[in-house]
XYZ file of N, CA and C in Angstrom:
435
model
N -13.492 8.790 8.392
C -12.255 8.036 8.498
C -11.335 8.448 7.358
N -9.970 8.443 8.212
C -9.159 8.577 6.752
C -8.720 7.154 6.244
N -9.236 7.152 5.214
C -9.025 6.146 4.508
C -7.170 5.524 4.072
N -6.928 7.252 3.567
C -5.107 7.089 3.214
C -4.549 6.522 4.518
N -4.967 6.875 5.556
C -3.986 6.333 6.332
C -4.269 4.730 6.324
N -5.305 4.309 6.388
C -5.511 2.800 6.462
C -4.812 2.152 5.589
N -4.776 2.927 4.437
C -4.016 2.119 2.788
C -2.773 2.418 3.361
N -1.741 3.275 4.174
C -0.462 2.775 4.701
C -0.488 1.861 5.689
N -1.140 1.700 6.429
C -0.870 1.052 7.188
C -0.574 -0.519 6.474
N -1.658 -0.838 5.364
C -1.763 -2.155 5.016
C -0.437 -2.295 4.251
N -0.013 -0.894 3.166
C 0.980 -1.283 2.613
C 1.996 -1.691 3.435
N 2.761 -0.950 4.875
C 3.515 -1.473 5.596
C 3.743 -2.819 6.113
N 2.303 -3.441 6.157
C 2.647 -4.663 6.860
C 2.286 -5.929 5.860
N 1.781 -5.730 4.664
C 2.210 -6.135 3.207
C 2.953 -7.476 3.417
N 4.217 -7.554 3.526
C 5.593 -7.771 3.522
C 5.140 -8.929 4.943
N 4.753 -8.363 5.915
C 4.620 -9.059 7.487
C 2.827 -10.538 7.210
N 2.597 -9.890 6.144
C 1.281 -10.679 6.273
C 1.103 -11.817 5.234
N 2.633 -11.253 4.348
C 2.845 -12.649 3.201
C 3.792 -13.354 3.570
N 4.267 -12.951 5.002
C 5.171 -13.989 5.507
C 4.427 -14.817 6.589
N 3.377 -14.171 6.969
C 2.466 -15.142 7.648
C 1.650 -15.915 6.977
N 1.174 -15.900 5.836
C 0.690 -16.790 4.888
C 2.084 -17.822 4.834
N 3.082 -17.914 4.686
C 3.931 -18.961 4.445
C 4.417 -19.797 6.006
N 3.836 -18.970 7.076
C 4.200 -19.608 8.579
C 3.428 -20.386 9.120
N 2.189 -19.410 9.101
C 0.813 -20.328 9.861
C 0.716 -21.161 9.463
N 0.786 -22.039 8.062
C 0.349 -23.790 8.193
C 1.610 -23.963 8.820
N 2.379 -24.135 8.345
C 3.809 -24.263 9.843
C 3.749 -24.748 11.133
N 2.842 -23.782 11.511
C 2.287 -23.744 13.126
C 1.314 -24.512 13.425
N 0.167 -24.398 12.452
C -0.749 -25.371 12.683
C -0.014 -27.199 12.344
N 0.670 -27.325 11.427
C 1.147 -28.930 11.435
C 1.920 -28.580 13.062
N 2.696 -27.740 13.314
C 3.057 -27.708 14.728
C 2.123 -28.644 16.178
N 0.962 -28.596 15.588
C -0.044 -28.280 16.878
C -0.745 -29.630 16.416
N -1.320 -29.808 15.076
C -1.769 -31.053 14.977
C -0.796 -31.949 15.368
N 0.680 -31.997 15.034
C 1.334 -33.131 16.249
C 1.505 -32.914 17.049
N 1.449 -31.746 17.905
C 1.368 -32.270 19.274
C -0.146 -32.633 19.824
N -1.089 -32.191 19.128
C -2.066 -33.086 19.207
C -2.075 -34.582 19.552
N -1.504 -34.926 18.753
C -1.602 -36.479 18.204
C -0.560 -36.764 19.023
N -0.104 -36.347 19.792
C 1.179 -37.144 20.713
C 0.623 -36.898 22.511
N -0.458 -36.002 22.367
C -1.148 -35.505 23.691
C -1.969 -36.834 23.935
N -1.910 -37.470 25.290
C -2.661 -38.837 25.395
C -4.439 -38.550 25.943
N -5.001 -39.130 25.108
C -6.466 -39.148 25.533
C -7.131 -39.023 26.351
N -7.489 -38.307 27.076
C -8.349 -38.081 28.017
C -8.345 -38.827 29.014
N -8.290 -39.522 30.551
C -9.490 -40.774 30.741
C -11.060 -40.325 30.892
N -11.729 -41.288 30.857
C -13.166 -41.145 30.870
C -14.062 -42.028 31.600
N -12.946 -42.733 32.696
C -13.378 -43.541 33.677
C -14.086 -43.427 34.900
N -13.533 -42.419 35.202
C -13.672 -41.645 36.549
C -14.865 -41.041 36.023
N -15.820 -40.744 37.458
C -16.742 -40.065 37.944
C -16.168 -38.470 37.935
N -17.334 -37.689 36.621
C -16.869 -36.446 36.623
C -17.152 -35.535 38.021
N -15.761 -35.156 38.172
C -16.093 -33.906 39.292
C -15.991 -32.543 39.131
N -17.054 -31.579 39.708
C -17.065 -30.152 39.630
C -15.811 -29.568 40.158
N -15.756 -28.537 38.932
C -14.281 -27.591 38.812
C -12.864 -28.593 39.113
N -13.255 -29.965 38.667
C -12.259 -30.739 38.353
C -11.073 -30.312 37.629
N -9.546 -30.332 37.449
C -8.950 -29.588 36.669
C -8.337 -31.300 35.956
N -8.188 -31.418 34.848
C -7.716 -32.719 34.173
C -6.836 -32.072 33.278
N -5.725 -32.001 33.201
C -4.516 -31.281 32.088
C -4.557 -31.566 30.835
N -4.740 -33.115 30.726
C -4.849 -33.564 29.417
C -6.062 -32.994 28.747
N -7.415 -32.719 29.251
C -8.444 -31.875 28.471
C -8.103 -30.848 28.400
N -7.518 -29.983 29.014
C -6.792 -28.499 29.113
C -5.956 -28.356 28.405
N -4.968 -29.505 27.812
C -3.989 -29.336 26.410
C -4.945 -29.415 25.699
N -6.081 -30.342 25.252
C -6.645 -30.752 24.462
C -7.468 -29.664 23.821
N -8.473 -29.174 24.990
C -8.998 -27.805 24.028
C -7.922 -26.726 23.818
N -7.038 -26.756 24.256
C -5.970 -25.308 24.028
C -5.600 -25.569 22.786
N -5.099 -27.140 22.374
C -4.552 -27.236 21.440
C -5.725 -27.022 19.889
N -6.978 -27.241 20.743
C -7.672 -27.321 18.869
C -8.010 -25.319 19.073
N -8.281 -24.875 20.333
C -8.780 -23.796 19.418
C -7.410 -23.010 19.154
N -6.833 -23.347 19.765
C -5.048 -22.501 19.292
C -5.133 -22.827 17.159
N -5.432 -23.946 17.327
C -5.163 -24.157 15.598
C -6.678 -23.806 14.893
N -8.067 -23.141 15.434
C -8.578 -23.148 14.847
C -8.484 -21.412 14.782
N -7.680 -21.254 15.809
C -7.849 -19.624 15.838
C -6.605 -19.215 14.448
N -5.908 -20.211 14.462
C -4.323 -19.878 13.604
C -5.102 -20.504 12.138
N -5.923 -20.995 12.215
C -6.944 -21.117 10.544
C -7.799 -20.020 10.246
N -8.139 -19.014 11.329
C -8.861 -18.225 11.111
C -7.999 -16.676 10.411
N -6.958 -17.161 10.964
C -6.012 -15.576 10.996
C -5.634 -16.113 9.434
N -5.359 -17.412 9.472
C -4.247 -17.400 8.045
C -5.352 -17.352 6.823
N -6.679 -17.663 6.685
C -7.758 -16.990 5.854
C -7.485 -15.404 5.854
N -7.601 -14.991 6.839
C -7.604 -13.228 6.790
C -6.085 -12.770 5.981
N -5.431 -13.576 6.672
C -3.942 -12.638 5.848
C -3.977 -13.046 4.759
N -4.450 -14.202 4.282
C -4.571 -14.739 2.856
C -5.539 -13.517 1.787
N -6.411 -13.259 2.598
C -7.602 -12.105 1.624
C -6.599 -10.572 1.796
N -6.331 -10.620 2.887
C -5.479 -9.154 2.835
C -4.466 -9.035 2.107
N -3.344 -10.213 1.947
C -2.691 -10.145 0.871
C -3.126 -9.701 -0.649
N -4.301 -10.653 -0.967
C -4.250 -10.686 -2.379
C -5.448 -9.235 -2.305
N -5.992 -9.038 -1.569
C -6.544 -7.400 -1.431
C -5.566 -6.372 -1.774
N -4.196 -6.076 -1.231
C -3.123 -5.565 -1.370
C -2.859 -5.699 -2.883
N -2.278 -6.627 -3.215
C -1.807 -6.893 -4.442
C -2.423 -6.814 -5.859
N -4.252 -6.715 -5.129
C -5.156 -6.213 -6.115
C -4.980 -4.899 -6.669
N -4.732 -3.904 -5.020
C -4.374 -2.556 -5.219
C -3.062 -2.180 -5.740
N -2.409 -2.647 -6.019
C -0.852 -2.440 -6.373
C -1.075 -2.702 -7.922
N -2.059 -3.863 -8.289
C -1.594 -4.051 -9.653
C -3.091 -3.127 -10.099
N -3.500 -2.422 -9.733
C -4.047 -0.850 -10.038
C -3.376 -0.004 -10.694
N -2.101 -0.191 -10.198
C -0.874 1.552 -10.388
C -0.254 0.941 -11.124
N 0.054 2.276 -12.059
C 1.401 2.039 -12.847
C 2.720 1.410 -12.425
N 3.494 0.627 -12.828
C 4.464 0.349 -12.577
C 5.541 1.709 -11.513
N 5.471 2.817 -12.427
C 6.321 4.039 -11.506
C 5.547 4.229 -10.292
N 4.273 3.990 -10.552
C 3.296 4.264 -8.602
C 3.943 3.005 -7.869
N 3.870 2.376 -8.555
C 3.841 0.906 -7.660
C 5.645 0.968 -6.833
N 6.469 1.382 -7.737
C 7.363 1.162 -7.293
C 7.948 2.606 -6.124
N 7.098 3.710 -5.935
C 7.290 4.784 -5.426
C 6.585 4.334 -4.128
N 5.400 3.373 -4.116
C 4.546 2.748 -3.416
C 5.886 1.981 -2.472
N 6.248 1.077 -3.005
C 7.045 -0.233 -2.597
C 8.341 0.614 -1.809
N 8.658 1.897 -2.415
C 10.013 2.412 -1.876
C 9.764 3.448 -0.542
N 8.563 3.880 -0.389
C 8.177 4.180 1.013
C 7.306 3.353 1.957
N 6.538 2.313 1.477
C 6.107 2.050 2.391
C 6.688 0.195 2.703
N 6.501 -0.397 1.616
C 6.897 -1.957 1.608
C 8.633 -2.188 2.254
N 8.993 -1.766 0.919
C 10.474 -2.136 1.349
C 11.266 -1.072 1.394
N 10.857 -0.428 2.419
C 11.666 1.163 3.070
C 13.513 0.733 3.162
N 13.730 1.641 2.656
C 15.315 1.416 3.380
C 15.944 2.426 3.313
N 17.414 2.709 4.253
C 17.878 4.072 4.326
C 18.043 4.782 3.498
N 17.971 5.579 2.932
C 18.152 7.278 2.192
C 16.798 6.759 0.652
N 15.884 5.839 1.165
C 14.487 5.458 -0.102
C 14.489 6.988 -1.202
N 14.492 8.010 -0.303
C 14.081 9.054 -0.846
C 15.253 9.686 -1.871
N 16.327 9.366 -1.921
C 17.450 10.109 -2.557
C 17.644 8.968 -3.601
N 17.618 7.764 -3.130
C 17.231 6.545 -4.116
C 16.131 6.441 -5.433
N 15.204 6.463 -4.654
C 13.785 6.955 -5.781
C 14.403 8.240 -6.619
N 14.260 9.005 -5.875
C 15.139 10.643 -7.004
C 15.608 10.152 -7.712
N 16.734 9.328 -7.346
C 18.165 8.948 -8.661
C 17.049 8.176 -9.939
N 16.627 7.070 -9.441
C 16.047 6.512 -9.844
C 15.169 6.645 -10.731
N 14.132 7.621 -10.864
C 13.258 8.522 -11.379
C 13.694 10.005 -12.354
N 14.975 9.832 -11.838
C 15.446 11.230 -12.335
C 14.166 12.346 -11.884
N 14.020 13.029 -11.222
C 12.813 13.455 -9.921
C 13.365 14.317 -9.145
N 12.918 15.772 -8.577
C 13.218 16.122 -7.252
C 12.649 15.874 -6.245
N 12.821 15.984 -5.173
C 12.402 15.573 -3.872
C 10.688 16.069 -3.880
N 10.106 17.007 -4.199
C 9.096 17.415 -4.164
C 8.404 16.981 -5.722
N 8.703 16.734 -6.460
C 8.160 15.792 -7.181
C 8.063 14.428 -7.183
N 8.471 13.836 -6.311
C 8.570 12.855 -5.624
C 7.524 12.256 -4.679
N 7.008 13.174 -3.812
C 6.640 13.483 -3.501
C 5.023 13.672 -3.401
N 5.110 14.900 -4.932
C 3.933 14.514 -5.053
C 3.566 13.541 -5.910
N 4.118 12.908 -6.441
C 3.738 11.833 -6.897
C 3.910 10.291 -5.973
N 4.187 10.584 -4.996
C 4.237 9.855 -4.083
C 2.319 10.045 -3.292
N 2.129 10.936 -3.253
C 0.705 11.334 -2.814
C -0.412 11.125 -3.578
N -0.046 11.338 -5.246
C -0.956 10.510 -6.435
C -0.696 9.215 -6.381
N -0.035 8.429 -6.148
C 0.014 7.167 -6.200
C -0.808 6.505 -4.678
N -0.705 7.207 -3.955
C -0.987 6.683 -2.395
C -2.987 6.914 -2.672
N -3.232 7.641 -3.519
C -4.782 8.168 -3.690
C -5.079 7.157 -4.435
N -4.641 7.056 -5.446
C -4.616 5.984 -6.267
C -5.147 4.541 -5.739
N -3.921 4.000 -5.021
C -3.761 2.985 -4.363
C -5.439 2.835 -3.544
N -5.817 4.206 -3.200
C -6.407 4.068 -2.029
C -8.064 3.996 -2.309
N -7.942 4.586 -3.969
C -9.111 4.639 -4.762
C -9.714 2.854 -5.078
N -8.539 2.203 -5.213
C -8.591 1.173 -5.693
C -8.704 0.072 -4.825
N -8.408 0.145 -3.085
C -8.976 -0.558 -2.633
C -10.078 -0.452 -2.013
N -10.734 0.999 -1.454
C -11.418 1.290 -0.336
C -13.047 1.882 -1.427
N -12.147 2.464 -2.561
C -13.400 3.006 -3.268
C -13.537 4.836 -3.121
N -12.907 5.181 -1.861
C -13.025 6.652 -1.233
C -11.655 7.081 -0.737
N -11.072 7.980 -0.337
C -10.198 8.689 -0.225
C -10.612 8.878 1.808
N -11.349 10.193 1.528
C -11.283 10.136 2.808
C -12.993 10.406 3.500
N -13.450 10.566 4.112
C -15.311 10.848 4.546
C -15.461 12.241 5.515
């Protein structure tokens, strides 16, 4: 496996997975009230086979919908601070050569960083490729297998 590519991928969505750490409880208080506003079951009636009852059909939708949205927001929670483990690895100049291609990309990053760095494009570059090894040393342990 290549490993570098996995360490972009995570850096890219970085940004997408610390904004889901701030959404998902969001969603889940979403769901616990409509929980709590979904009316109880009855339990009067004689159960019948392949019966369809809506209110149990919100009812389990609604808990595993929020237990599945507790499960994800643990994961983006470890992937975040996994990320941020690897970032505060690199030097400040990796980190920010890091952040300018892959996190917070924006038009002409590359002529930006240059200015920025005082740098040519191919030194840039490769130090764009030491930093990405780096990065990649520091979360995965290996480069590539």
């Amino acid at each position: 496996m290549k490993w570098e590519s996995v360490a972009i991928d995570r850096l890219r969505d970085y940004e997408k997975r610390k904004l889901a750490v701030e959404n998902i409880p969001e969603q889940i208080a979403i769901l616990e009230d409509k929980f709590i506003s979904i009316r109880a079951a009855t339990t009067d009636g004689t159960p019948v086979q392949d019966s369809n009852n809506r209110r149990e059909e919100m009812l389990i939708y609604n808990i595993a919908r929020r237990e599945e949205l507790k499960q994800n927001y643990k994961l983006a929670v470890r992937e975040v601070a996994l990320t941020e483990k690897g970032l505060a690895a690199l030097t400040s100049e990796e980190r920010e050569i890091l952040e300018g291609f892959y996190i917070y990309r924006t038009k002409n990053y590359v002529n930006r960083l240059c200015d920025e760095l005082y740098v040519s494009k191919t030194e840039l570059y490769r130090r764009k490729d030491a930093a990405l090894r780096n990065f990649t040393v520091a979360i995965y342990g290996i480069v590539e297998l």
